[in-house]
């Protein structure tokens, strides 16, 4: 592992960031609430994909107080489509404990529900200029390559070492630049030091990069295989009757997707297996790979529809928190319907 001089690295990186960073909406503010919303969204969503959700969420909940005053159902509906809904639930809970005022210290931010080391460091440095280095996947990749370190980044001691290296580079800076330094490291990883094809030819740190000198960029960082993927086949049905759709809602305190609405499955409706399949799609949650078959049709009049299944008016769907699986199935159903009709006819 090679040591890189802190001052020259940070100066080059900040110069580059000043000239080349992407103009993203959360970079035009130092409001901790807005930065918090963006950081939570960006935990599992790409920046470009997060932008419309970010803007819609802030239009609907422009402040901590507005978020705290909303119902859980409204918050989940605004998050619908972003996935990993525990993020929205935690934000809602955190807004309620803040009592209208966003905390200003690293530890108080870290103590909020749903906030880990990375998010606390990002908010503290960007909103308040506090000197805490962030360590996300992008920063780990940059540090592993700069230092030519082939340790497994899945190991906590590797992450601690990489965090200390990032912190060392941040510590030499004027404290007002802590947020810019963190964002610059992440931006370099997101736009230049890419996972598969690092763009070393345009990298501001190329001269200091040990992996580049050794020709090992493509082999770093090292991540040993985690849990093997588990394949799961499932079926859902789109059943409509006079402008209403058959759905069921998960218990609010269910461990996964509590409060979300789902399409019926064969276990809930024995007649389901007899309906024609209109297509399949894949859906991945952590290491679970779902292969979802979508069926569609109507039920015989005498078919029993028992709780928790309910007929829900279709026009109310946009305001309901629908699971991502249900949304994907409905999109597939919509496409099939469009194909079945004349292509000119609007759905
Ligand atoms: S020189 Fe290449 S491998 Fe090294 S930090 Fe820059 S982009 Fe990444």
mmCIF file of C-alpha atoms and ligand atoms in Angstrom:
data_model
loop_
_atom_site.group_PDB
_atom_site.id
_atom_site.type_symbol
_atom_site.label_atom_id
_atom_site.label_comp_id
_atom_site.label_asym_id
_atom_site.label_seq_id
_atom_site.Cartn_x
_atom_site.Cartn_y
_atom_site.Cartn_z
ATOM 1 C CA UNK A 1 0.000 0.000 0.000
ATOM 2 C CA UNK A 2 1.324 3.444 -0.926
ATOM 3 C CA UNK A 3 0.899 6.627 1.085
ATOM 4 C CA UNK A 4 -0.293 9.624 -0.961
ATOM 5 C CA UNK A 5 0.559 13.183 0.226
ATOM 6 C CA UNK A 6 -2.673 14.552 1.736
ATOM 7 C CA UNK A 7 -2.412 18.218 0.740
ATOM 8 C CA UNK A 8 -1.626 17.715 -2.939
ATOM 9 C CA UNK A 9 -4.232 15.019 -3.392
ATOM 10 C CA UNK A 10 -7.023 17.080 -1.774
ATOM 11 C CA UNK A 11 -6.052 20.227 -3.711
ATOM 12 C CA UNK A 12 -6.063 18.434 -7.079
ATOM 13 C CA UNK A 13 -9.298 16.685 -6.283
ATOM 14 C CA UNK A 14 -11.057 19.889 -5.207
ATOM 15 C CA UNK A 15 -9.858 21.783 -8.294
ATOM 16 C CA UNK A 16 -11.169 19.016 -10.487
ATOM 17 C CA UNK A 17 -14.483 18.875 -8.614
ATOM 18 C CA UNK A 18 -14.963 22.633 -8.898
ATOM 19 C CA UNK A 19 -14.619 22.436 -12.674
ATOM 20 C CA UNK A 20 -16.294 19.113 -13.492
ATOM 21 C CA UNK A 21 -18.965 18.152 -10.972
ATOM 22 C CA UNK A 22 -22.454 17.307 -12.165
ATOM 23 C CA UNK A 23 -25.093 19.921 -11.422
ATOM 24 C CA UNK A 24 -27.467 17.880 -9.232
ATOM 25 C CA UNK A 25 -30.366 19.552 -7.381
ATOM 26 C CA UNK A 26 -29.118 18.622 -3.886
ATOM 27 C CA UNK A 27 -25.787 20.286 -4.651
ATOM 28 C CA UNK A 28 -27.485 23.670 -4.867
ATOM 29 C CA UNK A 29 -28.393 23.722 -1.179
ATOM 30 C CA UNK A 30 -26.892 23.425 2.292
ATOM 31 C CA UNK A 31 -30.276 22.887 3.909
ATOM 32 C CA UNK A 32 -29.723 19.782 6.079
ATOM 33 C CA UNK A 33 -33.284 18.539 5.489
ATOM 34 C CA UNK A 34 -32.851 18.565 1.704
ATOM 35 C CA UNK A 35 -29.409 16.995 1.939
ATOM 36 C CA UNK A 36 -30.783 14.312 4.244
ATOM 37 C CA UNK A 37 -33.610 13.487 1.785
ATOM 38 C CA UNK A 38 -31.111 13.212 -1.089
ATOM 39 C CA UNK A 39 -28.652 11.078 0.883
ATOM 40 C CA UNK A 40 -31.342 8.634 1.956
ATOM 41 C CA UNK A 41 -32.667 8.358 -1.612
ATOM 42 C CA UNK A 42 -29.155 7.894 -2.995
ATOM 43 C CA UNK A 43 -28.419 4.986 -0.653
ATOM 44 C CA UNK A 44 -29.932 2.543 -3.149
ATOM 45 C CA UNK A 45 -30.807 4.681 -6.180
ATOM 46 C CA UNK A 46 -28.655 6.231 -8.933
ATOM 47 C CA UNK A 47 -28.457 10.019 -8.913
ATOM 48 C CA UNK A 48 -30.210 10.511 -12.286
ATOM 49 C CA UNK A 49 -33.032 8.148 -11.315
ATOM 50 C CA UNK A 50 -33.463 9.842 -7.915
ATOM 51 C CA UNK A 51 -33.930 13.410 -9.269
ATOM 52 C CA UNK A 52 -37.688 13.276 -10.098
ATOM 53 C CA UNK A 53 -38.454 11.479 -6.808
ATOM 54 C CA UNK A 54 -36.393 14.042 -4.893
ATOM 55 C CA UNK A 55 -38.235 16.960 -6.451
ATOM 56 C CA UNK A 56 -41.681 15.394 -5.985
ATOM 57 C CA UNK A 57 -40.915 14.445 -2.369
ATOM 58 C CA UNK A 58 -39.800 17.981 -1.510
ATOM 59 C CA UNK A 59 -42.792 19.523 -3.274
ATOM 60 C CA UNK A 60 -45.040 17.326 -1.141
ATOM 61 C CA UNK A 61 -42.985 17.587 2.108
ATOM 62 C CA UNK A 62 -40.993 20.860 1.940
ATOM 63 C CA UNK A 63 -39.759 20.736 5.554
ATOM 64 C CA UNK A 64 -39.110 18.448 8.511
ATOM 65 C CA UNK A 65 -42.377 19.715 10.023
ATOM 66 C CA UNK A 66 -44.369 18.859 6.868
ATOM 67 C CA UNK A 67 -42.893 15.368 6.802
ATOM 68 C CA UNK A 68 -43.602 14.842 10.508
ATOM 69 C CA UNK A 69 -47.221 15.954 10.039
ATOM 70 C CA UNK A 70 -47.900 13.553 7.136
ATOM 71 C CA UNK A 71 -49.440 10.104 7.564
ATOM 72 C CA UNK A 72 -47.278 6.994 7.071
ATOM 73 C CA UNK A 73 -49.411 6.097 4.060
ATOM 74 C CA UNK A 74 -48.751 9.471 2.370
ATOM 75 C CA UNK A 75 -45.003 9.139 2.920
ATOM 76 C CA UNK A 76 -44.910 5.594 1.540
ATOM 77 C CA UNK A 77 -47.005 6.650 -1.469
ATOM 78 C CA UNK A 78 -44.470 9.422 -2.242
ATOM 79 C CA UNK A 79 -41.671 6.876 -1.989
ATOM 80 C CA UNK A 80 -43.479 4.356 -4.181
ATOM 81 C CA UNK A 81 -41.177 3.191 -6.984
ATOM 82 C CA UNK A 82 -37.919 3.905 -5.154
ATOM 83 C CA UNK A 83 -37.927 0.556 -3.297
ATOM 84 C CA UNK A 84 -36.320 -0.256 0.067
ATOM 85 C CA UNK A 85 -39.280 1.296 1.860
ATOM 86 C CA UNK A 86 -37.783 1.039 5.331
ATOM 87 C CA UNK A 87 -35.879 4.197 4.275
ATOM 88 C CA UNK A 88 -39.137 6.165 3.995
ATOM 89 C CA UNK A 89 -40.493 4.734 7.235
ATOM 90 C CA UNK A 90 -37.286 5.651 9.073
ATOM 91 C CA UNK A 91 -37.334 9.186 7.661
ATOM 92 C CA UNK A 92 -40.890 9.657 8.776
ATOM 93 C CA UNK A 93 -40.039 8.419 12.265
ATOM 94 C CA UNK A 94 -36.903 10.607 12.374
ATOM 95 C CA UNK A 95 -38.876 13.709 11.316
ATOM 96 C CA UNK A 96 -41.241 13.096 14.208
ATOM 97 C CA UNK A 97 -38.423 12.914 16.789
ATOM 98 C CA UNK A 98 -36.728 16.081 15.449
ATOM 99 C CA UNK A 99 -39.531 18.337 16.596
ATOM 100 C CA UNK A 100 -39.122 20.660 13.597
ATOM 101 C CA UNK A 101 -35.360 21.287 14.023
ATOM 102 C CA UNK A 102 -32.668 19.327 12.195
ATOM 103 C CA UNK A 103 -29.841 18.263 14.571
ATOM 104 C CA UNK A 104 -26.457 19.976 14.059
ATOM 105 C CA UNK A 105 -23.921 17.590 15.598
ATOM 106 C CA UNK A 106 -22.527 14.428 13.986
ATOM 107 C CA UNK A 107 -23.652 12.222 16.867
ATOM 108 C CA UNK A 108 -27.191 13.622 16.970
ATOM 109 C CA UNK A 109 -27.506 13.084 13.203
ATOM 110 C CA UNK A 110 -26.039 9.570 13.536
ATOM 111 C CA UNK A 111 -28.656 8.765 16.196
ATOM 112 C CA UNK A 112 -31.580 9.393 13.815
ATOM 113 C CA UNK A 113 -33.434 6.268 12.647
ATOM 114 C CA UNK A 114 -32.087 5.010 9.320
ATOM 115 C CA UNK A 115 -28.850 7.029 9.499
ATOM 116 C CA UNK A 116 -25.553 5.139 9.520
ATOM 117 C CA UNK A 117 -21.928 6.288 9.543
ATOM 118 C CA UNK A 118 -21.918 7.173 5.864
ATOM 119 C CA UNK A 119 -25.121 9.254 5.863
ATOM 120 C CA UNK A 120 -24.225 11.036 9.108
ATOM 121 C CA UNK A 121 -20.799 12.000 7.724
ATOM 122 C CA UNK A 122 -22.314 13.181 4.429
ATOM 123 C CA UNK A 123 -24.959 15.389 6.072
ATOM 124 C CA UNK A 124 -22.618 16.700 8.792
ATOM 125 C CA UNK A 125 -19.917 17.666 6.291
ATOM 126 C CA UNK A 126 -22.090 19.036 3.474
ATOM 127 C CA UNK A 127 -24.665 20.921 5.576
ATOM 128 C CA UNK A 128 -22.502 21.977 8.545
ATOM 129 C CA UNK A 129 -18.873 21.699 7.359
ATOM 130 C CA UNK A 130 -18.041 19.118 10.063
ATOM 131 C CA UNK A 131 -14.826 17.169 9.361
ATOM 132 C CA UNK A 132 -16.119 13.603 8.896
ATOM 133 C CA UNK A 133 -14.963 11.581 5.885
ATOM 134 C CA UNK A 134 -17.567 9.509 4.058
ATOM 135 C CA UNK A 135 -16.938 5.968 2.939
ATOM 136 C CA UNK A 136 -19.346 4.587 0.340
ATOM 137 C CA UNK A 137 -18.739 2.176 -2.532
ATOM 138 C CA UNK A 138 -17.322 4.922 -4.752
ATOM 139 C CA UNK A 139 -14.883 6.171 -2.114
ATOM 140 C CA UNK A 140 -13.771 2.613 -1.301
ATOM 141 C CA UNK A 141 -12.997 1.976 -4.948
ATOM 142 C CA UNK A 142 -11.002 5.206 -5.269
ATOM 143 C CA UNK A 143 -9.021 4.539 -2.064
ATOM 144 C CA UNK A 144 -8.346 0.890 -2.967
ATOM 145 C CA UNK A 145 -6.943 1.978 -6.327
ATOM 146 C CA UNK A 146 -5.011 5.019 -5.138
ATOM 147 C CA UNK A 147 -3.271 2.876 -2.544
ATOM 148 C CA UNK A 148 -3.196 -0.346 -4.606
ATOM 149 C CA UNK A 149 -4.754 -2.207 -1.679
ATOM 150 C CA UNK A 150 -6.141 -5.649 -2.521
ATOM 151 C CA UNK A 151 -7.805 -6.377 0.840
ATOM 152 C CA UNK A 152 -11.447 -7.548 0.816
ATOM 153 C CA UNK A 153 -13.673 -4.453 1.091
ATOM 154 C CA UNK A 154 -16.385 -6.641 2.619
ATOM 155 C CA UNK A 155 -14.214 -6.924 5.763
ATOM 156 C CA UNK A 156 -14.848 -4.330 8.474
ATOM 157 C CA UNK A 157 -11.139 -3.828 9.170
ATOM 158 C CA UNK A 158 -10.537 -2.959 5.502
ATOM 159 C CA UNK A 159 -13.340 -0.417 5.613
ATOM 160 C CA UNK A 160 -11.945 1.072 8.835
ATOM 161 C CA UNK A 161 -8.516 1.421 7.204
ATOM 162 C CA UNK A 162 -9.960 3.013 4.062
ATOM 163 C CA UNK A 163 -12.051 5.410 6.142
ATOM 164 C CA UNK A 164 -8.916 6.443 8.050
ATOM 165 C CA UNK A 165 -7.134 7.153 4.735
ATOM 166 C CA UNK A 166 -10.028 9.303 3.475
ATOM 167 C CA UNK A 167 -10.141 11.062 6.859
ATOM 168 C CA UNK A 168 -6.372 11.729 6.687
ATOM 169 C CA UNK A 169 -6.854 13.543 3.372
ATOM 170 C CA UNK A 170 -9.836 15.518 4.654
ATOM 171 C CA UNK A 171 -8.168 16.527 7.939
ATOM 172 C CA UNK A 172 -5.645 18.820 6.283
ATOM 173 C CA UNK A 173 -8.371 21.009 4.792
ATOM 174 C CA UNK A 174 -10.101 24.194 5.839
ATOM 175 C CA UNK A 175 -13.270 22.922 7.562
ATOM 176 C CA UNK A 176 -15.535 24.722 5.095
ATOM 177 C CA UNK A 177 -14.240 22.347 2.427
ATOM 178 C CA UNK A 178 -15.093 19.088 4.206
ATOM 179 C CA UNK A 179 -18.388 18.699 2.319
ATOM 180 C CA UNK A 180 -16.803 19.497 -1.051
ATOM 181 C CA UNK A 181 -13.978 16.994 -0.404
ATOM 182 C CA UNK A 182 -16.444 14.202 0.408
ATOM 183 C CA UNK A 183 -18.552 14.984 -2.618
ATOM 184 C CA UNK A 184 -15.447 15.156 -4.804
ATOM 185 C CA UNK A 185 -14.297 11.687 -3.722
ATOM 186 C CA UNK A 186 -17.746 10.261 -4.450
ATOM 187 C CA UNK A 187 -17.997 12.145 -7.753
ATOM 188 C CA UNK A 188 -14.617 10.842 -8.880
ATOM 189 C CA UNK A 189 -15.761 7.285 -8.166
ATOM 190 C CA UNK A 190 -19.128 7.845 -9.889
ATOM 191 C CA UNK A 191 -17.857 9.524 -13.065
ATOM 192 C CA UNK A 192 -14.125 8.775 -13.561
ATOM 193 C CA UNK A 193 -12.845 5.928 -11.394
ATOM 194 C CA UNK A 194 -15.585 3.639 -12.703
ATOM 195 C CA UNK A 195 -15.915 0.016 -11.546
ATOM 196 C CA UNK A 196 -15.244 -1.694 -14.898
ATOM 197 C CA UNK A 197 -13.427 0.856 -17.031
ATOM 198 C CA UNK A 198 -11.682 3.529 -14.954
ATOM 199 C CA UNK A 199 -11.023 6.622 -17.077
ATOM 200 C CA UNK A 200 -7.453 7.071 -15.921
ATOM 201 C CA UNK A 201 -6.628 9.254 -18.931
ATOM 202 C CA UNK A 202 -8.769 12.106 -17.548
ATOM 203 C CA UNK A 203 -8.294 11.411 -13.831
ATOM 204 C CA UNK A 204 -6.947 14.336 -11.769
ATOM 205 C CA UNK A 205 -5.219 11.861 -9.424
ATOM 206 C CA UNK A 206 -3.632 9.697 -12.107
ATOM 207 C CA UNK A 207 -0.074 10.679 -11.181
ATOM 208 C CA UNK A 208 -0.632 9.626 -7.557
ATOM 209 C CA UNK A 209 -2.460 6.400 -8.263
ATOM 210 C CA UNK A 210 -0.521 3.310 -7.194
ATOM 211 C CA UNK A 211 -2.881 0.849 -8.907
ATOM 212 C CA UNK A 212 -2.486 2.711 -12.182
ATOM 213 C CA UNK A 213 1.300 2.579 -11.886
ATOM 214 C CA UNK A 214 1.097 -1.146 -11.219
ATOM 215 C CA UNK A 215 -1.497 -1.672 -13.998
ATOM 216 C CA UNK A 216 -3.896 -3.220 -11.480
ATOM 217 C CA UNK A 217 -6.866 -0.770 -11.618
ATOM 218 C CA UNK A 218 -9.192 -3.331 -13.194
ATOM 219 C CA UNK A 219 -8.543 -5.868 -10.411
ATOM 220 C CA UNK A 220 -9.426 -3.471 -7.578
ATOM 221 C CA UNK A 221 -11.219 -3.219 -5.285
ATOM 222 C CA UNK A 222 -11.410 -6.839 -4.181
ATOM 223 C CA UNK A 223 -14.769 -8.045 -2.921
ATOM 224 C CA UNK A 224 -15.058 -11.679 -1.949
ATOM 225 C CA UNK A 225 -18.345 -13.411 -2.884
ATOM 226 C CA UNK A 226 -21.182 -12.871 -0.417
ATOM 227 C CA UNK A 227 -24.278 -15.018 0.012
ATOM 228 C CA UNK A 228 -25.208 -17.126 -3.027
ATOM 229 C CA UNK A 229 -28.324 -15.888 -4.865
ATOM 230 C CA UNK A 230 -31.611 -17.642 -4.046
ATOM 231 C CA UNK A 231 -34.063 -18.100 -6.943
ATOM 232 C CA UNK A 232 -37.766 -17.862 -6.110
ATOM 233 C CA UNK A 233 -40.706 -18.360 -8.478
ATOM 234 C CA UNK A 234 -43.908 -16.486 -7.651
ATOM 235 C CA UNK A 235 -47.233 -15.666 -9.293
ATOM 236 C CA UNK A 236 -49.573 -12.703 -9.050
ATOM 237 C CA UNK A 237 -52.854 -11.888 -10.770
ATOM 238 C CA UNK A 238 -54.411 -8.716 -12.144
ATOM 239 C CA UNK A 239 -58.128 -9.109 -11.619
ATOM 240 C CA UNK A 240 -60.410 -6.251 -12.484
ATOM 241 C CA UNK A 241 -64.123 -5.895 -11.944
ATOM 242 C CA UNK A 242 -66.116 -2.800 -12.858
ATOM 243 C CA UNK A 243 -63.303 -0.282 -12.401
ATOM 244 C CA UNK A 244 -61.908 -1.971 -9.298
ATOM 245 C CA UNK A 245 -58.801 -4.078 -8.827
ATOM 246 C CA UNK A 246 -58.340 -6.961 -6.426
ATOM 247 C CA UNK A 247 -55.547 -6.137 -3.920
ATOM 248 C CA UNK A 248 -54.497 -6.833 -0.352
ATOM 249 C CA UNK A 249 -52.555 -4.768 2.145
ATOM 250 C CA UNK A 250 -49.697 -6.056 4.297
ATOM 251 C CA UNK A 251 -49.931 -5.483 8.045
ATOM 252 C CA UNK A 252 -48.508 -2.088 9.003
ATOM 253 C CA UNK A 253 -45.968 -3.743 11.323
ATOM 254 C CA UNK A 254 -44.944 -6.554 8.932
ATOM 255 C CA UNK A 255 -41.158 -6.995 8.928
ATOM 256 C CA UNK A 256 -41.010 -6.517 5.151
ATOM 257 C CA UNK A 257 -43.022 -3.908 3.193
ATOM 258 C CA UNK A 258 -45.391 -3.213 6.101
ATOM 259 C CA UNK A 259 -48.460 -1.215 4.954
ATOM 260 C CA UNK A 260 -47.868 -1.865 1.231
ATOM 261 C CA UNK A 261 -50.507 -3.091 -1.205
ATOM 262 C CA UNK A 262 -49.975 -6.252 -3.253
ATOM 263 C CA UNK A 263 -51.670 -8.188 -6.031
ATOM 264 C CA UNK A 264 -53.235 -11.552 -5.072
ATOM 265 C CA UNK A 265 -51.169 -14.742 -5.192
ATOM 266 C CA UNK A 266 -52.270 -18.388 -5.770
ATOM 267 C CA UNK A 267 -52.290 -19.114 -2.029
ATOM 268 C CA UNK A 268 -54.968 -16.465 -1.556
ATOM 269 C CA UNK A 269 -57.044 -17.376 -4.561
ATOM 270 C CA UNK A 270 -57.143 -21.035 -5.715
ATOM 271 C CA UNK A 271 -58.824 -20.036 -9.009
ATOM 272 C CA UNK A 272 -55.767 -17.983 -9.910
ATOM 273 C CA UNK A 273 -53.880 -20.912 -11.485
ATOM 274 C CA UNK A 274 -56.584 -21.227 -14.161
ATOM 275 C CA UNK A 275 -56.127 -17.658 -15.414
ATOM 276 C CA UNK A 276 -53.943 -17.113 -18.502
ATOM 277 C CA UNK A 277 -50.353 -15.912 -17.977
ATOM 278 C CA UNK A 278 -49.648 -12.601 -19.740
ATOM 279 C CA UNK A 279 -45.905 -12.509 -19.105
ATOM 280 C CA UNK A 280 -43.078 -12.728 -16.596
ATOM 281 C CA UNK A 281 -40.500 -10.366 -15.118
ATOM 282 C CA UNK A 282 -37.572 -10.526 -12.747
ATOM 283 C CA UNK A 283 -37.228 -8.670 -9.504
ATOM 284 C CA UNK A 284 -34.207 -8.721 -7.172
ATOM 285 C CA UNK A 285 -34.156 -7.920 -3.463
ATOM 286 C CA UNK A 286 -30.678 -8.315 -1.923
ATOM 287 C CA UNK A 287 -29.683 -11.915 -2.850
ATOM 288 C CA UNK A 288 -33.258 -13.071 -3.644
ATOM 289 C CA UNK A 289 -33.986 -13.340 -7.382
ATOM 290 C CA UNK A 290 -37.725 -13.470 -8.035
ATOM 291 C CA UNK A 291 -39.160 -14.743 -11.298
ATOM 292 C CA UNK A 292 -42.706 -13.382 -11.285
ATOM 293 C CA UNK A 293 -45.445 -14.790 -13.542
ATOM 294 C CA UNK A 294 -48.322 -12.375 -14.073
ATOM 295 C CA UNK A 295 -51.809 -13.725 -14.770
ATOM 296 C CA UNK A 296 -54.793 -11.694 -15.760
ATOM 297 C CA UNK A 297 -58.521 -12.192 -16.155
ATOM 298 C CA UNK A 298 -61.801 -12.084 -14.338
ATOM 299 C CA UNK A 299 -63.140 -14.300 -11.597
ATOM 300 C CA UNK A 300 -66.216 -16.458 -11.835
ATOM 301 C CA UNK A 301 -69.126 -14.734 -10.092
ATOM 302 C CA UNK A 302 -69.279 -17.467 -7.467
ATOM 303 C CA UNK A 303 -65.542 -17.229 -6.641
ATOM 304 C CA UNK A 304 -65.013 -16.305 -2.986
ATOM 305 C CA UNK A 305 -63.006 -13.174 -2.272
ATOM 306 C CA UNK A 306 -62.060 -13.338 1.376
ATOM 307 C CA UNK A 307 -60.041 -10.998 3.609
ATOM 308 C CA UNK A 308 -57.367 -9.687 3.326
ATOM 309 C CA UNK A 309 -58.305 -9.377 -0.392
ATOM 310 C CA UNK A 310 -60.268 -6.234 -1.222
ATOM 311 C CA UNK A 311 -61.725 -4.567 -4.293
ATOM 312 C CA UNK A 312 -59.957 -1.199 -4.638
ATOM 313 C CA UNK A 313 -61.108 1.540 -7.084
ATOM 314 C CA UNK A 314 -58.463 1.861 -9.816
ATOM 315 C CA UNK A 315 -58.477 5.671 -9.684
ATOM 316 C CA UNK A 316 -57.187 5.536 -6.080
ATOM 317 C CA UNK A 317 -54.042 3.543 -7.010
ATOM 318 C CA UNK A 318 -51.739 6.589 -7.478
ATOM 319 C CA UNK A 319 -52.275 7.566 -3.848
ATOM 320 C CA UNK A 320 -51.616 4.058 -2.455
ATOM 321 C CA UNK A 321 -48.211 2.642 -1.534
ATOM 322 C CA UNK A 322 -47.982 -0.221 -4.030
ATOM 323 C CA UNK A 323 -45.097 -2.684 -3.738
ATOM 324 C CA UNK A 324 -42.548 -2.609 -6.550
ATOM 325 C CA UNK A 325 -43.613 -6.128 -7.597
ATOM 326 C CA UNK A 326 -47.241 -4.987 -7.925
ATOM 327 C CA UNK A 327 -46.216 -1.886 -9.885
ATOM 328 C CA UNK A 328 -44.066 -3.914 -12.285
ATOM 329 C CA UNK A 329 -46.890 -6.451 -12.776
ATOM 330 C CA UNK A 330 -49.411 -3.678 -13.480
ATOM 331 C CA UNK A 331 -47.045 -2.046 -15.976
ATOM 332 C CA UNK A 332 -46.676 -5.389 -17.731
ATOM 333 C CA UNK A 333 -50.475 -5.774 -17.712
ATOM 334 C CA UNK A 334 -50.847 -2.314 -19.202
ATOM 335 C CA UNK A 335 -48.354 -3.067 -22.007
ATOM 336 C CA UNK A 336 -50.145 -6.328 -22.824
ATOM 337 C CA UNK A 337 -53.458 -4.489 -22.972
ATOM 338 C CA UNK A 338 -51.987 -1.850 -25.302
ATOM 339 C CA UNK A 339 -50.641 -4.577 -27.621
ATOM 340 C CA UNK A 340 -54.006 -6.340 -27.615
ATOM 341 C CA UNK A 341 -55.787 -3.153 -28.698
ATOM 342 C CA UNK A 342 -55.017 -1.216 -31.857
ATOM 343 C CA UNK A 343 -51.591 0.464 -31.430
ATOM 344 C CA UNK A 344 -53.210 3.827 -32.250
ATOM 345 C CA UNK A 345 -55.791 3.535 -29.522
ATOM 346 C CA UNK A 346 -54.721 5.186 -26.246
ATOM 347 C CA UNK A 347 -54.893 2.949 -23.212
HETATM 348 S S1 LIG B 1 -5.889 6.871 -12.044
HETATM 349 FE FE1 LIG B 1 -7.503 5.513 -12.688
HETATM 350 S S2 LIG B 1 -7.629 3.921 -11.130
HETATM 351 FE FE2 LIG B 1 -6.442 5.630 -10.274
HETATM 352 S S3 LIG B 1 -7.942 6.859 -9.177
HETATM 353 FE FE3 LIG B 1 -7.792 7.719 -11.226
HETATM 354 S S4 LIG B 1 -9.393 6.680 -12.446
HETATM 355 FE FE4 LIG B 1 -9.087 5.528 -10.540
#
